[in-house]
Amino acid sequence: MAKLLSMHIDVDSFIPATDEEKEYMVRMRPSSTFFKDGVKRLIKNKVALVSFILIVLITIASIVIPYFWPYSYEDMLGVSPGKPVDASYNNLSPFTYSTAEQAKIDAGESVFPHVFGTDSSGRDYFIRVVYGTRISLAVGFFASIIVLIIGLTLGSIAGYFGGKVDMVIMRIVDVIYSLPDMLMVILLAAVMKLVLAPVIEGTVLAKIGSNIISLFIVFGVLYWVSMSRLIRGQILSLREQEYVLASKAAGAKGGWIITKHLLPNCISVVIISTALQIPNAIFTESFLSFLGLGVNAPMPSLGSLTSDALNGLASYPYRMVIPALVISLIVLSLNLFGDGLRDAFDPKLRG
Amino acid sequence: MNSKTLFYILKRIVLALVTVWIVITITFFVMRAIPGGPFLGEKAISASAQAALEKKYGLDKPLHEQYFTYLGDVVTKFDFGPSLKQRGRMVIDIIADGMKTSAKLGVISAVAALIVGVVLGAFAALRRNKLVDKVIMVITTAFVSMPSFIIGSLMLALFSVKLGLLPANGTTAAGLILPIITLALYPMSYITRLTRSSMLDVLGQDYIRTAKAKGVSGTKVIFGHALKNSLIPVITYFGPMLAYIVTGSLVVEQIYAVPGIGRAFVSSITNRDYPMIMGTTIVLATLIVIMNLVSDILYKVVDPRINLE
């Protein structure tokens, strides 16, 4: 007590540190962030890593290949203006050539091979598969982004403000959640394309096609619910934390707290469920394409390619097997990668 | 059963009724949003013929009146109106017809998926991390990642086209074998994984150790104690399984040409047979909602500790 009150300086506090004490302060290794930790765990997970590499390779291939491939997905090779249709281009087997192309080869010219042959309209099948992959991936990606945006907005509003706002949003969620989703998707997709087609005619959107846009709308309307439930739950638990209280005490407004404190803390959950949403969307698109409600012809998607190939299954089974394998590969690796992400970044599930 | 459980059941029933009502409402208004109206198709017809058609189908009345008439007909008489493309047939008759085949297909697939899934799942759990377990897990993971139309198409290509073992046409009894397998593979794989993880969970519980310590034989521990409790999560899958089988049957019946409700639904979409689309959507949606309701209530009754709020 006397010491505390005394104005004397305690000389003991100013003795230089001994080597032993200095050693105590040395950082053995740089401190790791949550993100770095997660990436480390992800890389250790062989299955997730291989899946990730596969997805990246497939994505790059589907973007790059159409730029240098000499055929396009919609060109019927046997049809040229002013000439009768050359049917020898149709239904070619892999690495075979039409009569005209064979003549060119015989004359010493080189002709780019039809790696997967051609389809019944004489279109190069390889590029159709590549293009279909691109469409399926793009649809999956953008549909998930739409779900993310709507789910994130409504979920964080419901979670943060609570009370009546929360109740209204959650009742809507309950109802949409209990609707049989696939049937509603089919119903809406079937009708939407008819409603949309005249509206978007002549605009940029027409190029994307009424079917894909209606698919996006349907996704936006139906699939945000599980995302918003998830985010609401996260926010509900996070908003009781002390640092939120501190921020409030310092005078922060709702929007600031949501964007600066709450959302960054549930970002890993958000990324994981978005990643797992992509295969889901690809699945749905291919399913709708299979029923004839997917992309507008002549644009291919993996689902429409598979269903088109069913007609000639006996003679050309590879035309169905190839897109079927590609789609299974994409969905499988996206699922495995999503699982890996969850294991790596969700601390609650870390075993 | 206490009053809390009863209240929960009542609440779920109300939610189910509301859901069915919303499905009917959405279906009705979505169909009315189609340009040119639902009953006219794509053909251009004269103004007088159009007026006559509109009068016949009650389309000249105000929209809300049409809605209440439709709602009343559906709820009280299961009357979805006549089909547009199959002249002279009522939608409900076509649905009832297709349902005979589809119900057979669906029930057999569901039962097969349940039995095989539970057996495989329990087996995998008991042989945890052994080769058998790993093989089962890899195969089921693959099946869960494959869309049903791809499994169906591949099986058709392999077993009927390539090997010629089974008929590709689903109109005969033998022809239903491939559709049933196709439809059952996904739920089977899902149930296998579900049973395995919940079995592993249960096997780690204290009462299993107690039973073992008391000298109860291995088989009795598994069948008398572990299996029963590890099946509880499977009950929750009944609803989603039916939903899967309904949507799966849309493609499976298409692939194998099975004359069921799924194929009728898909062709009604391509033919733009609107009363048929509406009727089938409402009937199938109601089925799914009922199954979800039953599995939720069953779950609650089987294990009253579970709080579903």
XYZ file of C-alpha atoms in Angstrom:
660
model
C 0.000 0.000 0.000
C 2.762 2.301 0.970
C 4.517 1.526 -2.258
C 1.470 2.395 -4.363
C 1.032 5.726 -2.706
C 4.677 6.619 -2.741
C 5.949 8.896 -5.461
C 9.137 6.897 -5.631
C 9.739 5.133 -8.889
C 10.054 1.394 -8.536
C 13.525 0.840 -9.944
C 12.905 -2.905 -10.303
C 10.548 -2.269 -13.222
C 13.325 -0.730 -15.268
C 15.931 -3.446 -15.084
C 16.853 -4.626 -18.624
C 15.225 -7.940 -19.527
C 17.342 -11.024 -19.151
C 17.908 -13.239 -22.186
C 15.542 -15.764 -20.711
C 12.778 -13.214 -20.548
C 13.524 -11.968 -24.064
C 13.211 -15.451 -25.438
C 9.757 -15.619 -23.952
C 8.630 -12.755 -26.206
C 10.012 -14.126 -29.457
C 7.272 -15.139 -31.883
C 7.835 -18.775 -32.709
C 5.924 -18.395 -35.980
C 3.793 -15.704 -37.614
C 0.250 -15.699 -36.305
C -2.273 -17.216 -38.644
C -5.561 -15.655 -39.695
C -8.839 -17.511 -39.883
C -8.701 -17.364 -43.673
C -5.135 -18.717 -43.859
C -6.060 -21.533 -41.486
C -9.022 -22.442 -43.652
C -7.013 -22.474 -46.858
C -4.389 -24.663 -45.192
C -7.035 -27.155 -44.125
C -8.603 -27.042 -47.578
C -5.314 -27.828 -49.306
C -4.720 -30.747 -46.972
C -8.065 -32.207 -48.070
C -7.014 -34.168 -51.178
C -10.550 -34.887 -52.388
C -11.609 -31.241 -52.201
C -8.397 -30.099 -53.861
C -8.755 -32.496 -56.799
C -12.412 -31.466 -57.179
C -11.413 -27.823 -57.174
C -8.747 -28.349 -59.842
C -11.280 -30.281 -61.956
C -13.841 -27.485 -61.693
C -11.246 -24.859 -62.640
C -10.045 -26.930 -65.606
C -13.578 -27.566 -66.865
C -14.479 -23.885 -66.467
C -11.365 -22.643 -68.291
C -11.848 -25.205 -71.062
C -15.484 -24.231 -71.553
C -14.524 -20.552 -71.823
C -11.373 -20.843 -73.943
C -12.076 -23.665 -76.394
C -14.908 -21.944 -78.336
C -12.484 -19.112 -79.259
C -10.167 -21.236 -81.345
C -12.392 -24.174 -82.310
C -13.101 -23.855 -86.038
C -16.753 -24.939 -85.730
C -19.542 -23.168 -83.900
C -22.307 -24.746 -81.836
C -25.114 -23.615 -84.151
C -23.558 -24.115 -87.606
C -25.158 -26.926 -89.532
C -22.089 -27.847 -91.542
C -24.017 -29.434 -94.392
C -26.104 -26.323 -94.968
C -24.572 -23.555 -97.039
C -26.492 -20.809 -98.828
C -27.375 -21.471 -102.457
C -26.485 -25.155 -102.337
C -28.512 -28.284 -101.594
C -28.089 -29.683 -98.066
C -25.110 -32.000 -97.830
C -26.501 -34.834 -95.709
C -23.132 -36.542 -95.456
C -22.321 -34.082 -92.662
C -25.097 -35.453 -90.457
C -24.580 -38.134 -87.805
C -20.845 -38.514 -88.318
C -19.042 -40.863 -85.923
C -16.071 -39.476 -84.000
C -13.088 -38.669 -86.237
C -14.881 -39.351 -89.512
C -15.451 -36.867 -92.303
C -18.187 -35.898 -94.724
C -17.762 -36.556 -98.452
C -16.709 -32.972 -99.123
C -14.224 -32.987 -96.261
C -12.837 -36.370 -97.329
C -12.292 -34.969 -100.825
C -10.367 -32.046 -99.300
C -8.225 -34.415 -97.248
C -7.535 -36.511 -100.331
C -6.451 -33.322 -102.080
C -3.874 -32.774 -99.332
C -5.690 -30.093 -97.350
C -6.069 -30.499 -93.619
C -9.528 -30.611 -92.077
C -10.102 -30.143 -88.383
C -11.439 -33.438 -86.999
C -14.903 -33.835 -85.492
C -13.701 -35.206 -82.187
C -17.136 -36.396 -81.029
C -18.605 -36.545 -84.556
C -21.640 -34.497 -85.517
C -25.294 -34.571 -84.505
C -28.345 -35.296 -86.636
C -28.330 -31.736 -88.003
C -24.655 -31.859 -88.918
C -23.405 -29.726 -86.024
C -19.991 -30.457 -84.534
C -20.815 -32.352 -81.343
C -17.650 -31.573 -79.419
C -18.241 -27.836 -79.493
C -21.860 -28.376 -78.537
C -20.777 -30.269 -75.441
C -18.226 -27.555 -74.599
C -20.789 -24.834 -75.134
C -23.403 -26.761 -73.159
C -20.944 -27.038 -70.286
C -20.392 -23.297 -70.422
C -24.139 -22.610 -70.359
C -24.761 -25.030 -67.507
C -21.921 -23.579 -65.435
C -23.020 -20.006 -66.115
C -26.626 -20.772 -65.216
C -25.525 -22.465 -61.999
C -23.255 -19.590 -61.064
C -25.658 -16.746 -61.763
C -28.639 -18.512 -60.227
C -26.620 -18.939 -57.025
C -25.627 -15.279 -57.047
C -29.278 -14.272 -57.363
C -30.217 -16.568 -54.495
C -27.326 -15.162 -52.478
C -28.322 -11.527 -52.984
C -32.005 -11.990 -52.172
C -31.383 -14.391 -49.289
C -28.652 -12.217 -47.810
C -30.723 -9.037 -47.925
C -33.935 -10.460 -46.501
C -32.187 -12.755 -44.023
C -30.072 -9.995 -42.532
C -33.011 -7.601 -42.333
C -35.151 -10.212 -40.588
C -32.371 -11.201 -38.208
C -31.271 -7.706 -37.315
C -34.565 -5.899 -36.909
C -36.517 -8.804 -35.434
C -40.059 -8.178 -34.228
C -42.786 -7.658 -36.820
C -40.406 -7.405 -39.790
C -38.874 -10.720 -38.817
C -42.258 -12.329 -38.335
C -43.579 -11.264 -41.735
C -40.439 -12.382 -43.586
C -40.293 -15.680 -41.718
C -43.959 -16.504 -42.400
C -43.299 -15.946 -46.112
C -40.253 -18.179 -45.803
C -42.314 -20.880 -44.059
C -44.883 -20.913 -46.825
C -42.372 -20.967 -49.690
C -40.405 -23.609 -47.836
C -43.390 -25.925 -47.633
C -44.244 -25.572 -51.323
C -43.127 -28.580 -53.387
C -40.263 -26.748 -55.115
C -39.719 -28.831 -58.242
C -43.395 -28.771 -59.222
C -43.522 -25.016 -58.735
C -40.314 -24.626 -60.741
C -41.803 -26.610 -63.621
C -45.091 -24.727 -63.473
C -43.459 -21.297 -63.313
C -40.861 -22.132 -65.952
C -43.542 -23.438 -68.322
C -45.633 -20.289 -68.002
C -42.909 -17.710 -67.532
C -41.285 -18.361 -70.883
C -44.591 -17.638 -72.614
C -45.137 -14.471 -70.607
C -41.565 -13.283 -71.017
C -41.022 -14.045 -74.699
C -43.061 -11.077 -76.056
C -41.818 -8.732 -73.312
C -38.108 -9.162 -73.946
C -38.303 -9.454 -77.717
C -35.753 -7.256 -79.451
C -33.806 -6.450 -76.281
C -30.427 -7.781 -75.174
C -32.243 -10.184 -72.909
C -33.777 -11.961 -75.897
C -30.330 -13.244 -76.761
C -30.052 -15.021 -73.426
C -33.436 -16.542 -74.083
C -36.744 -16.372 -72.262
C -36.241 -19.835 -70.765
C -33.001 -19.013 -68.973
C -34.345 -15.720 -67.678
C -37.465 -17.415 -66.379
C -35.217 -19.987 -64.734
C -33.334 -17.187 -62.957
C -36.594 -15.588 -61.846
C -37.937 -18.888 -60.576
C -34.722 -19.470 -58.670
C -34.816 -15.991 -57.229
C -38.404 -16.436 -56.100
C -38.163 -19.939 -54.628
C -34.661 -20.732 -53.458
C -33.709 -17.713 -51.384
C -35.580 -19.093 -48.397
C -33.017 -21.532 -47.032
C -30.233 -18.977 -47.516
C -32.206 -16.305 -45.669
C -33.063 -18.705 -42.834
C -29.410 -19.540 -42.430
C -28.293 -15.924 -42.401
C -31.078 -14.887 -40.047
C -29.994 -17.560 -37.580
C -26.385 -16.405 -37.764
C -27.300 -12.758 -37.316
C -29.612 -13.538 -34.399
C -26.766 -15.114 -32.473
C -24.161 -12.563 -33.570
C -26.145 -9.447 -32.725
C -26.065 -10.289 -29.011
C -22.257 -10.135 -29.013
C -20.460 -7.478 -26.978
C -18.751 -5.803 -29.921
C -22.132 -5.076 -31.477
C -23.240 -3.496 -28.220
C -20.027 -1.459 -28.166
C -20.634 -0.288 -31.712
C -24.204 0.663 -30.836
C -23.014 2.557 -27.786
C -20.639 4.489 -30.036
C -23.667 5.546 -32.071
C -23.545 3.179 -35.069
C -26.729 2.787 -37.147
C -28.372 -0.476 -38.238
C -26.965 -0.561 -41.771
C -23.432 0.015 -40.519
C -23.666 -2.730 -37.930
C -25.104 -5.198 -40.452
C -22.496 -4.542 -43.124
C -19.443 -3.944 -40.912
C -19.962 -6.337 -38.042
C -22.588 -8.955 -38.690
C -22.122 -9.950 -42.331
C -18.305 -10.302 -42.207
C -18.742 -12.693 -39.306
C -21.108 -15.005 -41.133
C -19.252 -14.779 -44.444
C -17.883 -18.319 -44.288
C -21.343 -19.808 -43.850
C -22.576 -17.670 -46.735
C -19.781 -18.744 -49.092
C -20.239 -22.402 -48.258
C -23.967 -22.448 -48.839
C -23.574 -20.468 -52.075
C -20.994 -22.986 -53.273
C -23.383 -25.817 -52.461
C -26.181 -23.977 -54.273
C -24.342 -24.064 -57.627
C -24.611 -27.832 -58.241
C -28.220 -27.597 -57.148
C -28.905 -24.959 -59.807
C -27.062 -26.934 -62.489
C -29.118 -29.958 -61.502
C -32.366 -28.023 -61.829
C -31.416 -26.457 -65.152
C -30.491 -29.798 -66.671
C -33.686 -31.317 -65.319
C -35.765 -28.554 -66.909
C -33.812 -28.837 -70.168
C -34.554 -32.525 -70.137
C -38.267 -31.751 -69.914
C -37.905 -29.226 -72.733
C -38.173 -26.200 -70.444
C -34.494 -25.294 -70.337
C -32.394 -23.263 -72.769
C -33.890 -22.151 -76.092
C -32.736 -24.115 -79.154
C -30.252 -24.101 -80.852
C -28.374 -23.183 -77.685
C -27.236 -26.398 -76.000
C -27.027 -27.208 -72.319
C -25.807 -30.480 -70.881
C -29.358 -31.443 -69.968
C -30.812 -30.718 -73.393
C -27.939 -32.557 -75.088
C -28.631 -35.632 -72.975
C -32.330 -35.580 -73.683
C -31.855 -34.923 -77.422
C -29.537 -37.913 -77.598
C -32.206 -40.245 -76.205
C -33.853 -40.451 -79.630
C -30.800 -41.957 -81.306
C -29.666 -43.933 -78.298
C -29.419 -47.278 -80.097
C -27.088 -45.988 -82.823
C -25.208 -43.192 -81.054
C -25.033 -43.992 -77.337
C -21.864 -41.879 -76.864
C -23.867 -38.731 -77.632
C -25.845 -39.309 -74.462
C -23.031 -40.734 -72.357
C -20.631 -37.799 -72.917
C -22.821 -34.934 -71.655
C -24.191 -37.213 -68.934
C -20.669 -37.897 -67.680
C -19.672 -34.229 -67.863
C -22.685 -33.149 -65.832
C -22.153 -35.869 -63.224
C -18.494 -34.899 -62.971
C -19.319 -31.211 -62.491
C -22.026 -31.821 -59.915
C -19.944 -34.403 -58.041
C -16.830 -32.229 -57.855
C -18.815 -29.134 -56.875
C -20.484 -31.107 -54.090
C -17.207 -32.563 -52.843
C -15.520 -29.161 -53.012
C -18.421 -27.587 -51.135
C -18.119 -30.263 -48.438
C -14.384 -29.554 -48.242
C -15.057 -25.823 -47.899
C -17.473 -26.501 -45.087
C -15.022 -28.718 -43.238
C -12.258 -26.143 -43.678
C -14.099 -22.934 -42.912
C -16.887 -23.778 -40.519
C -15.207 -23.876 -37.115
C -18.252 -25.370 -35.453
C -17.998 -28.536 -37.515
C -14.263 -28.925 -37.040
C -13.718 -32.305 -35.479
C -49.156 -37.324 -26.007
C -49.292 -34.013 -24.203
C -51.134 -30.852 -25.164
C -47.960 -29.320 -26.584
C -47.612 -32.134 -29.107
C -51.290 -31.855 -30.003
C -50.885 -28.140 -30.538
C -47.887 -28.782 -32.743
C -49.815 -31.312 -34.830
C -52.718 -28.894 -35.186
C -50.358 -26.149 -36.283
C -48.738 -28.381 -38.874
C -52.132 -29.391 -40.262
C -53.136 -25.741 -40.609
C -49.855 -24.931 -42.354
C -50.391 -27.879 -44.715
C -53.907 -26.681 -45.578
C -52.612 -23.158 -46.181
C -49.877 -24.564 -48.417
C -52.343 -26.520 -50.533
C -54.547 -23.437 -50.838
C -51.547 -21.369 -51.928
C -50.560 -23.976 -54.504
C -54.073 -23.873 -55.971
C -54.047 -20.063 -55.976
C -50.608 -19.763 -57.566
C -51.503 -22.349 -60.179
C -54.734 -20.591 -61.038
C -53.317 -17.095 -61.386
C -50.117 -18.179 -63.095
C -52.161 -19.970 -65.750
C -54.364 -16.910 -66.226
C -51.244 -14.783 -66.785
C -50.468 -16.552 -70.045
C -50.932 -14.211 -72.984
C -54.096 -15.107 -74.873
C -55.535 -17.014 -71.923
C -55.021 -20.620 -71.013
C -57.788 -22.262 -73.000
C -57.063 -20.918 -76.439
C -53.810 -22.493 -77.480
C -51.694 -21.091 -80.259
C -54.190 -21.374 -83.099
C -55.851 -18.205 -84.315
C -59.623 -18.500 -84.181
C -62.502 -16.274 -85.103
C -63.873 -13.779 -82.599
C -67.232 -15.545 -82.320
C -65.618 -18.939 -81.751
C -63.416 -17.381 -79.101
C -66.415 -15.829 -77.388
C -68.225 -19.165 -77.473
C -65.198 -20.944 -75.998
C -64.824 -18.325 -73.300
C -68.478 -18.703 -72.401
C -68.161 -22.470 -72.320
C -65.209 -22.371 -69.925
C -66.596 -19.445 -67.924
C -63.771 -17.139 -68.999
C -66.185 -14.285 -69.682
C -66.848 -13.896 -65.971
C -64.715 -11.595 -63.794
C -61.411 -13.108 -62.638
C -62.282 -13.382 -58.940
C -65.508 -15.178 -59.766
C -63.614 -17.649 -61.965
C -61.157 -18.181 -59.127
C -63.813 -19.006 -56.539
C -65.610 -21.315 -58.961
C -62.368 -23.153 -59.687
C -61.432 -23.338 -56.007
C -64.885 -24.626 -55.119
C -64.848 -27.268 -57.855
C -61.380 -28.467 -56.874
C -61.995 -28.637 -53.150
C -65.503 -30.090 -53.137
C -65.574 -32.292 -56.254
C -61.913 -32.770 -57.282
C -63.111 -31.295 -60.553
C -60.276 -29.801 -62.593
C -62.337 -29.390 -65.727
C -61.985 -31.172 -69.060
C -58.654 -31.793 -70.768
C -57.975 -29.592 -73.776
C -56.005 -32.073 -75.828
C -57.635 -35.366 -74.940
C -61.117 -34.424 -76.049
C -64.002 -35.587 -73.939
C -61.901 -36.708 -70.964
C -61.886 -35.079 -67.570
C -58.497 -34.156 -66.108
C -59.232 -36.037 -62.892
C -59.919 -39.250 -64.846
C -56.619 -38.980 -66.710
C -54.825 -38.394 -63.409
C -56.577 -41.344 -61.749
C -55.632 -43.541 -64.712
C -51.983 -42.546 -64.641
C -51.879 -42.797 -60.877
C -52.481 -46.569 -60.971
C -49.169 -47.194 -62.740
C -47.273 -44.379 -61.051
C -48.368 -45.389 -57.551
C -47.154 -48.940 -58.156
C -43.843 -47.607 -59.454
C -43.437 -45.121 -56.621
C -44.419 -47.392 -53.739
C -42.198 -50.279 -54.871
C -39.257 -47.894 -55.384
C -39.759 -46.285 -51.982
C -40.017 -49.607 -50.139
C -37.002 -51.024 -51.975
C -34.982 -47.873 -51.275
C -35.936 -48.018 -47.603
C -35.061 -51.690 -47.068
C -31.821 -51.715 -49.058
C -30.768 -48.308 -47.725
C -31.233 -49.215 -44.058
C -29.472 -52.577 -44.441
C -26.533 -51.097 -46.350
C -26.273 -48.132 -43.995
C -26.269 -50.268 -40.852
C -23.795 -52.650 -42.454
C -21.464 -49.788 -43.404
C -21.665 -48.344 -39.900
C -20.786 -51.669 -38.278
C -17.811 -52.081 -40.625
C -16.725 -48.485 -40.177
C -13.586 -47.508 -42.148
C -13.214 -51.046 -43.484
C -13.103 -51.605 -47.234
C -16.833 -52.491 -47.459
C -17.761 -49.242 -45.775
C -15.583 -47.210 -48.122
C -16.937 -48.931 -51.228
C -20.526 -48.358 -50.086
C -19.821 -44.694 -49.380
C -18.126 -44.054 -52.723
C -20.942 -45.683 -54.671
C -23.695 -43.880 -52.780
C -21.883 -40.544 -53.155
C -21.756 -41.107 -56.905
C -25.475 -41.933 -57.072
C -26.432 -38.914 -54.983
C -24.542 -36.667 -57.441
C -26.166 -38.057 -60.572
C -29.431 -36.522 -61.757
C -32.150 -39.139 -62.153
C -32.458 -38.562 -65.880
C -28.801 -39.407 -66.286
C -29.018 -42.591 -64.218
C -32.111 -43.510 -66.232
C -30.553 -42.761 -69.608
C -27.346 -44.622 -68.760
C -29.239 -47.674 -67.502
C -31.399 -47.667 -70.598
C -28.299 -47.454 -72.789
C -26.580 -50.243 -70.899
C -29.266 -52.787 -70.015
C -31.744 -52.525 -72.869
C -29.829 -51.113 -75.815
C -26.375 -52.588 -75.308
C -27.047 -55.829 -73.424
C -30.693 -56.321 -74.369
C -31.442 -57.807 -70.941
C -34.541 -55.824 -70.043
C -37.253 -54.192 -72.138
C -36.899 -50.453 -72.769
C -40.645 -49.994 -72.779
C -42.347 -49.603 -69.427
C -45.777 -50.833 -70.397
C -45.238 -54.430 -69.210
C -44.412 -55.731 -65.731
C -40.848 -56.644 -66.732
C -40.524 -53.211 -68.246
C -41.086 -51.661 -64.830
C -37.903 -53.207 -63.393
C -35.538 -50.600 -64.854
C -37.770 -47.612 -63.952
C -38.066 -48.912 -60.382
C -34.292 -49.323 -60.022
C -33.675 -45.895 -61.557
C -36.144 -44.259 -59.236
C -34.919 -46.114 -56.142
C -31.177 -45.510 -56.534
C -31.095 -41.934 -55.292
C -33.312 -42.357 -52.192
C -31.549 -45.655 -51.463
C -28.151 -43.937 -51.477
C -29.477 -41.098 -49.382
C -31.018 -43.448 -46.803
C -27.788 -45.470 -46.697
C -25.787 -42.379 -45.806
C -28.411 -41.202 -43.336
C -28.616 -44.567 -41.565
C -24.835 -44.924 -41.468
C -24.235 -41.571 -39.821
C -27.079 -41.888 -37.327
C -26.076 -45.486 -36.520
C -22.521 -44.311 -35.806
C -23.980 -41.609 -33.618
C -26.114 -44.081 -31.683
C -23.308 -46.629 -31.308
C -21.313 -44.007 -29.433
C -24.080 -43.450 -26.867
C -23.763 -44.456 -23.235
C -26.688 -46.868 -23.199
C -25.053 -48.987 -25.882
C -21.928 -49.255 -23.743
C -24.080 -50.119 -20.741
C -25.889 -52.820 -22.694
C -22.568 -54.254 -23.853
C -21.180 -54.101 -20.313
C -24.189 -56.027 -19.050
C -23.216 -58.784 -21.449
C -25.961 -58.381 -24.041
C -24.934 -60.155 -27.237
C -23.694 -58.146 -30.215
C -26.662 -58.879 -32.462
C -29.119 -58.017 -29.719
C -27.376 -54.709 -29.075
C -27.574 -53.841 -32.740
C -31.112 -54.973 -33.495
C -32.674 -54.401 -30.088
C -31.047 -51.124 -29.113
C -29.074 -49.384 -31.844
C -31.064 -49.875 -35.041
C -34.399 -48.742 -33.632
C -33.043 -45.410 -32.478
C -30.878 -44.816 -35.498
C -33.954 -45.087 -37.730
C -35.566 -41.956 -36.281
C -33.795 -39.535 -38.670
C -34.884 -41.730 -41.581
C -38.518 -40.863 -40.790
C -37.818 -37.204 -41.603
C -36.743 -38.276 -45.063
C -40.167 -39.734 -45.966
C -41.511 -36.385 -47.150
C -38.501 -35.382 -49.284
C -38.345 -38.950 -50.616
C -41.889 -38.723 -51.944
C -41.106 -35.320 -53.451
C -38.062 -36.830 -55.123
C -40.007 -39.819 -56.412
C -42.712 -37.552 -57.836
C -40.245 -35.337 -59.717
C -38.085 -38.344 -60.574
C -41.059 -40.125 -62.079
C -41.496 -37.210 -64.486
C -38.234 -38.070 -66.218
C -38.178 -41.805 -65.559
C -41.617 -42.327 -67.097
C -40.499 -40.186 -70.013
C -37.332 -42.220 -70.597
C -38.944 -45.656 -70.334
C -42.305 -44.669 -71.809
C -44.235 -45.714 -68.702
C -47.917 -44.756 -69.074
C -48.094 -42.946 -65.712
C -49.012 -39.558 -64.370
C -45.478 -38.212 -64.803
C -45.510 -38.765 -68.531
C -49.005 -37.315 -68.791
C -47.776 -34.233 -66.939
C -44.731 -33.750 -69.165
C -46.737 -34.168 -72.350
C -49.359 -31.759 -71.030
C -46.560 -29.201 -70.644
C -45.366 -29.677 -74.213
C -48.962 -29.731 -75.539
C -49.950 -26.726 -73.437
C -52.880 -28.618 -72.002
C -53.425 -26.074 -69.232
C -56.259 -27.665 -67.222
C -54.151 -30.834 -67.152
C -51.029 -28.958 -65.981
C -53.040 -27.272 -63.239
C -54.766 -30.461 -62.123
C -51.591 -32.541 -62.012
C -49.614 -29.851 -60.203
C -52.296 -29.516 -57.551
C -52.733 -33.277 -57.031
C -48.997 -34.011 -56.849
C -48.305 -31.000 -54.642
C -51.062 -32.059 -52.251
C -49.574 -35.554 -52.082
C -46.152 -34.157 -51.199
C -47.570 -31.784 -48.609
C -49.521 -34.621 -46.956
C -46.433 -36.845 -46.877
C -44.352 -34.052 -45.355
C -47.054 -33.557 -42.743
C -47.199 -37.265 -41.908
C -43.438 -37.614 -41.602
C -43.138 -34.511 -39.405
C -45.905 -35.677 -37.074
C -44.531 -39.221 -36.965
C -41.126 -37.860 -36.092
C -42.565 -35.827 -33.248
C -44.633 -38.715 -31.903
C -41.763 -41.224 -32.101
C -39.356 -38.971 -30.275
C -41.171 -36.381 -28.121
C -37.857 -34.826 -27.041
C -37.445 -33.370 -30.504
C -38.267 -29.702 -30.682
C -39.158 -28.811 -34.224
C -39.590 -25.099 -33.680
